[in-house]
mmCIF file of C-alpha atoms in Angstrom:
data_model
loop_
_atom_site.group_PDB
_atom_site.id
_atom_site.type_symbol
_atom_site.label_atom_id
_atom_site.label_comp_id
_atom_site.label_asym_id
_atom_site.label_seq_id
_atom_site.Cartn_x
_atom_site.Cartn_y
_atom_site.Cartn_z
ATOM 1 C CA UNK A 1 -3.221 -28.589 6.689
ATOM 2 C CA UNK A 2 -5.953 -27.034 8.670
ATOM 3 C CA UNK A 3 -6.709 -23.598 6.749
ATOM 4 C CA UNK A 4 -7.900 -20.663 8.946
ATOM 5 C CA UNK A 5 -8.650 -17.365 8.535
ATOM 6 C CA UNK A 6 -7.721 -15.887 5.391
ATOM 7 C CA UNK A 7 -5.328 -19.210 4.794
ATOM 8 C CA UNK A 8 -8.645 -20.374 3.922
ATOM 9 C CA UNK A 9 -9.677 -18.520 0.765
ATOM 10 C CA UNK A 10 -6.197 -18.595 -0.290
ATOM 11 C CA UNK A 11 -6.410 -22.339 -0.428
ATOM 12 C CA UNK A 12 -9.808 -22.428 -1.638
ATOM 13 C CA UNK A 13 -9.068 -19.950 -4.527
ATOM 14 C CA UNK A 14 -9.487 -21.062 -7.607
ATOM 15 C CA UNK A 15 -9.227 -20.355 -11.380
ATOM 16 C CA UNK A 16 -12.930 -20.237 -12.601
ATOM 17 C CA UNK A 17 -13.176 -19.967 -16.506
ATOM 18 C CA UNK A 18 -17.491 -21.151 -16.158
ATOM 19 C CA UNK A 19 -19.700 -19.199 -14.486
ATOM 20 C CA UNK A 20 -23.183 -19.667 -13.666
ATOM 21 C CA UNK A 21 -25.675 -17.167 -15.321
ATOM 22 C CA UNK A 22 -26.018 -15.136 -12.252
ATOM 23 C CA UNK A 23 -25.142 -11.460 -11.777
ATOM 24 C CA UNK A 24 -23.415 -10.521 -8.761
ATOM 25 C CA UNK A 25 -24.933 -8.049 -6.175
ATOM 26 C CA UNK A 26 -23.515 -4.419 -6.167
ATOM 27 C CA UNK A 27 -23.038 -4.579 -2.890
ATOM 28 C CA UNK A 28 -20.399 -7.853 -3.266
ATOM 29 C CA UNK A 29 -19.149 -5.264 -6.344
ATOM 30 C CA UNK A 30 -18.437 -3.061 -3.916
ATOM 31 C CA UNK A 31 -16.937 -5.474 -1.348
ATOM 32 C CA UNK A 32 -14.548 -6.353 -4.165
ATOM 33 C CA UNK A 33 -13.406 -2.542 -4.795
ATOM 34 C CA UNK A 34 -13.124 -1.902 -1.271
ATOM 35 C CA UNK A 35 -10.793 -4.714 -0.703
ATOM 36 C CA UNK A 36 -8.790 -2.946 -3.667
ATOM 37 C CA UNK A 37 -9.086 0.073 -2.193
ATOM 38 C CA UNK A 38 -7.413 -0.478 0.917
ATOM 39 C CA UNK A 39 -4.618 -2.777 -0.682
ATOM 40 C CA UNK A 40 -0.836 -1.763 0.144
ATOM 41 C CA UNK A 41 0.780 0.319 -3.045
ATOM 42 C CA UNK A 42 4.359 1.806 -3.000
ATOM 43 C CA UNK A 43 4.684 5.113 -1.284
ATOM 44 C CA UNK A 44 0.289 4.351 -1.056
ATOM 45 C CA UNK A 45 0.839 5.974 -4.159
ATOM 46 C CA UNK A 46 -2.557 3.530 -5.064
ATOM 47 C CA UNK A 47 -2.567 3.526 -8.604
ATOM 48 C CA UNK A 48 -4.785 0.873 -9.587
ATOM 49 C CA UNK A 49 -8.255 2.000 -10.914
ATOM 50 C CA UNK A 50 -10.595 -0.283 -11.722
ATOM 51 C CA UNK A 51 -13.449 -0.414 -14.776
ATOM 52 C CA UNK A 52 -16.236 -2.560 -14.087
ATOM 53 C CA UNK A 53 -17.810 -3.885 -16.806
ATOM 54 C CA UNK A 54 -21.470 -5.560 -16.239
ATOM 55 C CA UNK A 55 -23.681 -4.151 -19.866
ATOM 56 C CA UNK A 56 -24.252 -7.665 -21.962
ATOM 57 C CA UNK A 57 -22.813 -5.784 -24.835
ATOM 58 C CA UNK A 58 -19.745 -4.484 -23.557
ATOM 59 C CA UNK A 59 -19.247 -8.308 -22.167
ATOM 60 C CA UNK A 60 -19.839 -9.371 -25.674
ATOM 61 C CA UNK A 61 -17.234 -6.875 -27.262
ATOM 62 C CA UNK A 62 -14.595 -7.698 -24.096
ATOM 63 C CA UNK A 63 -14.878 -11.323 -24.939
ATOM 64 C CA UNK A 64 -14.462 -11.220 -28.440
ATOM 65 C CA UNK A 65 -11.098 -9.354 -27.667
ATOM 66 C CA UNK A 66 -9.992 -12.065 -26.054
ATOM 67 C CA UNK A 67 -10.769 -13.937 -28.900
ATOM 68 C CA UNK A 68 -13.704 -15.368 -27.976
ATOM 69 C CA UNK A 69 -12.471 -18.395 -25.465
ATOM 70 C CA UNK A 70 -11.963 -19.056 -22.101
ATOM 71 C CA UNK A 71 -13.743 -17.149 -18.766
ATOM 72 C CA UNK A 72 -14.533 -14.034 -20.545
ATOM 73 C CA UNK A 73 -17.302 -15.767 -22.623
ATOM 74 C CA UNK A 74 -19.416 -16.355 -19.614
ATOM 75 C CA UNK A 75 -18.591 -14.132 -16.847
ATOM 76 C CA UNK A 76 -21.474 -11.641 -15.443
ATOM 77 C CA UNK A 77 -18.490 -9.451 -14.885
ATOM 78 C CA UNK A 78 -15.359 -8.141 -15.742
ATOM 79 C CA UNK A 79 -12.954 -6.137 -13.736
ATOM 80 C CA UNK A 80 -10.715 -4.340 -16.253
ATOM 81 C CA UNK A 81 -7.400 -3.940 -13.941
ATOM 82 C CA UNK A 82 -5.615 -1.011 -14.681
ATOM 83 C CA UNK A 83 -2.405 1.250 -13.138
ATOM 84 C CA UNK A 84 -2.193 4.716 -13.326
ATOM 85 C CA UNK A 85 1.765 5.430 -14.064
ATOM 86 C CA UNK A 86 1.034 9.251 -13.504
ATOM 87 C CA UNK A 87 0.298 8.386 -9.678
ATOM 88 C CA UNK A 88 3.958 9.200 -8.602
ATOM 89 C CA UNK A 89 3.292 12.890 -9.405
ATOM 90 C CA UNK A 90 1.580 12.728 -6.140
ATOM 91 C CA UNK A 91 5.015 11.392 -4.229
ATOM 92 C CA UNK A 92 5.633 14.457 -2.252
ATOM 93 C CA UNK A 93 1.843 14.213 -1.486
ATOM 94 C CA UNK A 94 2.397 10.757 -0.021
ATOM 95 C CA UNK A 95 5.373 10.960 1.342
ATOM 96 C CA UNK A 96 3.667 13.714 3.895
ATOM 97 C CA UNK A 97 0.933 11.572 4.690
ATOM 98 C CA UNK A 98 3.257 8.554 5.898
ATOM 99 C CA UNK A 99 4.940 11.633 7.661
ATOM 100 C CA UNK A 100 2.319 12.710 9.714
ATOM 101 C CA UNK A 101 0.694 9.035 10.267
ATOM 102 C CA UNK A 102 4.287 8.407 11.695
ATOM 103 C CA UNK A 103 4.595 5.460 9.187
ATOM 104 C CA UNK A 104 8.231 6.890 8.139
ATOM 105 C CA UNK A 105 10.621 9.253 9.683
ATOM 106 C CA UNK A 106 11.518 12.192 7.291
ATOM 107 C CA UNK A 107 15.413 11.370 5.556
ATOM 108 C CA UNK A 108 17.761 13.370 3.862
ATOM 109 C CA UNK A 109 18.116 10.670 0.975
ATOM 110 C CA UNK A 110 21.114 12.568 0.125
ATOM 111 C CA UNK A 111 22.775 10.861 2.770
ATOM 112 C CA UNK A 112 21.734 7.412 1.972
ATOM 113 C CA UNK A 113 24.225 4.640 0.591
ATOM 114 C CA UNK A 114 23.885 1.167 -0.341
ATOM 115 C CA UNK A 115 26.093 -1.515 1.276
ATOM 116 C CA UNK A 116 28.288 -1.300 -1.466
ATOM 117 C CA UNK A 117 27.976 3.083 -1.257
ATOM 118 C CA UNK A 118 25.643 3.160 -3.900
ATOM 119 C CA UNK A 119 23.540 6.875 -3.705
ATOM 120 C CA UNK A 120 20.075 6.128 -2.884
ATOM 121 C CA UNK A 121 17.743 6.278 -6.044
ATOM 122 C CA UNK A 122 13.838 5.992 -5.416
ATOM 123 C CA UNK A 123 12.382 2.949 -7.627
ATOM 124 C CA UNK A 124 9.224 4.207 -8.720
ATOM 125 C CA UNK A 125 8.029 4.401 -12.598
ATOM 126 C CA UNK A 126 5.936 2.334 -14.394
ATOM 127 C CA UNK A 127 7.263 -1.267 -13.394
ATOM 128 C CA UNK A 128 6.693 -0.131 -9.699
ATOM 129 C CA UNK A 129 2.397 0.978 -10.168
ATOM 130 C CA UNK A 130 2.097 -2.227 -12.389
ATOM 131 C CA UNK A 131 3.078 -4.157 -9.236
ATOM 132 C CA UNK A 132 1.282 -2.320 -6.751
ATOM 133 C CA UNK A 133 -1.774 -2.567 -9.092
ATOM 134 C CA UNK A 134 -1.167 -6.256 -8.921
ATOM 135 C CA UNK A 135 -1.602 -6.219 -5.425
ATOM 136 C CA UNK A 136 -4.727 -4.997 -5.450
ATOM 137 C CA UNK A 137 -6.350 -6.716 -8.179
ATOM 138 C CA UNK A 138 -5.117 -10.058 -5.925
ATOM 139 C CA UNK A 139 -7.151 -8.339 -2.992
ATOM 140 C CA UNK A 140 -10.109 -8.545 -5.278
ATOM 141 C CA UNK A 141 -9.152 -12.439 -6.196
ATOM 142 C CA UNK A 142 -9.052 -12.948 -2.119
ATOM 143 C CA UNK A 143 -12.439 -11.125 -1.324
ATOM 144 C CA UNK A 144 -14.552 -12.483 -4.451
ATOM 145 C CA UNK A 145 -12.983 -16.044 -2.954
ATOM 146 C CA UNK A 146 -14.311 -14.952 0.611
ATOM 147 C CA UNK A 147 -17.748 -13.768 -0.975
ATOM 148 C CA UNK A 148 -17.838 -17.526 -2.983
ATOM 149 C CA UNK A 149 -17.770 -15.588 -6.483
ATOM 150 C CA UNK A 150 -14.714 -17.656 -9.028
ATOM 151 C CA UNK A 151 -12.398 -15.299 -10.685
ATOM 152 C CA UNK A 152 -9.748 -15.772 -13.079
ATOM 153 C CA UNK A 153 -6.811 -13.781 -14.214
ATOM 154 C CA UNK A 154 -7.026 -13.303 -17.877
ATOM 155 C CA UNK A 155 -3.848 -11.858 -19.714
ATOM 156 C CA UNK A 156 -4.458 -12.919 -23.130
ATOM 157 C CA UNK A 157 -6.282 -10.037 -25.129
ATOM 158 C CA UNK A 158 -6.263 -7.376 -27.342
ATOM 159 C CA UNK A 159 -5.232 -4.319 -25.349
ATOM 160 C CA UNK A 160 -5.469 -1.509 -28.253
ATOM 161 C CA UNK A 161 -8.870 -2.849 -28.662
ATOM 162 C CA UNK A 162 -9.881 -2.494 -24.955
ATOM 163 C CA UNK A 163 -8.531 1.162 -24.886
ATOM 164 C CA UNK A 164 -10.089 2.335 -28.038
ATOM 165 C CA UNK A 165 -13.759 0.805 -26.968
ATOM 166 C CA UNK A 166 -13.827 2.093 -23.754
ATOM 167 C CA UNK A 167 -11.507 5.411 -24.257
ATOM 168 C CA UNK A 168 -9.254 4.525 -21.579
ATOM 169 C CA UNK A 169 -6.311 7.426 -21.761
ATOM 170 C CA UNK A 170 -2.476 6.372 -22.389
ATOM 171 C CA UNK A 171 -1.293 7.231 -18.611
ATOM 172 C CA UNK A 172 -3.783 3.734 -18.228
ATOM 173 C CA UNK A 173 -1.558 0.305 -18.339
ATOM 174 C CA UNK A 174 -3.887 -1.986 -18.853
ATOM 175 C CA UNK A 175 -2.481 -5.339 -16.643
ATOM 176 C CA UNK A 176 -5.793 -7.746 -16.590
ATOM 177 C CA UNK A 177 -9.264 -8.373 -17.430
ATOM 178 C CA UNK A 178 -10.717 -10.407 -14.376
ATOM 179 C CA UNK A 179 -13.818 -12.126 -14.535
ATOM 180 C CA UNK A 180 -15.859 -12.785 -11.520
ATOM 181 C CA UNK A 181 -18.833 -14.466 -11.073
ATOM 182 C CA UNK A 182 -20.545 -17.565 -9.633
ATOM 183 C CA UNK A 183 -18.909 -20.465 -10.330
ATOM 184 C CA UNK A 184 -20.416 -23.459 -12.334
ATOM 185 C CA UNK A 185 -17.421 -26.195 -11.640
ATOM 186 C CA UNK A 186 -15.149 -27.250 -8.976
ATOM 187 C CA UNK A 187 -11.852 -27.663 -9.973
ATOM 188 C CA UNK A 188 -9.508 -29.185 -7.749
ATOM 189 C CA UNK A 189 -6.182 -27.481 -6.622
ATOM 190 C CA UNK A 190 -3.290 -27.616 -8.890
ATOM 191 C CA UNK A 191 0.105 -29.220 -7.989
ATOM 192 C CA UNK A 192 2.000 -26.432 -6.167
ATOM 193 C CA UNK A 193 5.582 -27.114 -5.294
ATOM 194 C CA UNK A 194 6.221 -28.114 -1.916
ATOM 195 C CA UNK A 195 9.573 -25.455 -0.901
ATOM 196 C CA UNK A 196 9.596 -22.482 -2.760
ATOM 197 C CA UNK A 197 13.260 -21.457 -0.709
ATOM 198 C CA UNK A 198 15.865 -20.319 -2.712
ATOM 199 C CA UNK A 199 18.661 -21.962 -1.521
ATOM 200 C CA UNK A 200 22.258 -20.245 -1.915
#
């Protein structure tokens, strides 16, 4: 394979868990949100929101609710990933926007049917922002890889422990804490499989 483009940082990604003891610029923090920012959501409904966490102490307390192992002990930073499942009160909102950008073409949904003449229901909710959030916090993954910062996906923590410290309101789903930083190893790739077709 001969990686190019942004092929490259996906194959160069990596799962960093050590970090060197190096804070990262606010202007690469920045880079990071932007590429967030202008990730792809549902409807651009964009509910992910995004608390950066750089204070020693609040890296200390973080940590420690992920029981004190793994990339968080480290990390100069910590994204804490979040979706807001209140966005979709802004549908009608968005749903002008893609009208006048002439992204969509307005549609009685009344009218629609599925192949089997099922009534067209929109799939919004919760499950759809925590998806769209993922999106974006993979954006993040893709620019910090671009940048040469190491992040790592980190899923196993004490959520009520992260809302109550840092107030974080229940219309919040906390998805990830993702550390970024400088790495300080060089893992190799991991086995990936080689078709991922479904076959029927």
């Amino acid at each position: 394979m001969n990686p190019s483009s942004l092929l490259k940082e996906i194959v160069d990604r990596r799962s960093i868990r050590k970090y060197k003891n190096q804070i990262v610029e606010p202007e690469k923090i920045e880079l990071l949100l932007e590429a967030a920012r202008l990730a792809p959501s549902a409807c651009n409904l964009q509910p992910f929101r995004a608390l950066v966490v750089e204070k020693p102490e609040e890296l200390a307390f973080v940590a420690q609710t992920a029981y004190g192992i793994g990339a968080t002990t480290n990390a100069p930073l910590i994204i804490i990933g979040m979706a807001d499942i209140t966005a979709d009160a802004k549908l009608q909102d968005r749903f002008q926007e893609l009208i006048e950008a002439k992204s969509m073409e307005p549609v009685d949904m009344g009218k629609l049917k599925s192949a089997k003449n099922a009534p067209f229901q929109l799939k919004l909710g919760e499950d759809i922002a925590l998806l769209s959030t993922a999106i974006a916090i993979e954006h993040i993954v893709l620019q910090a890889t671009k940048l040469e910062l190491g992040t790592c996906w980190v899923h196993h923590f004490e959520i009520d422990e992260i809302r109550e410290y840092f107030k974080i309101p229940e219309n919040m789903r906390i998805v990830t804490l993702l550390t970024v930083g400088y790495p300080n190893e060089t893992p190799k790739q991991r086995p990936r499989l080689k078709d991922i077709r479904w076959e029927r």
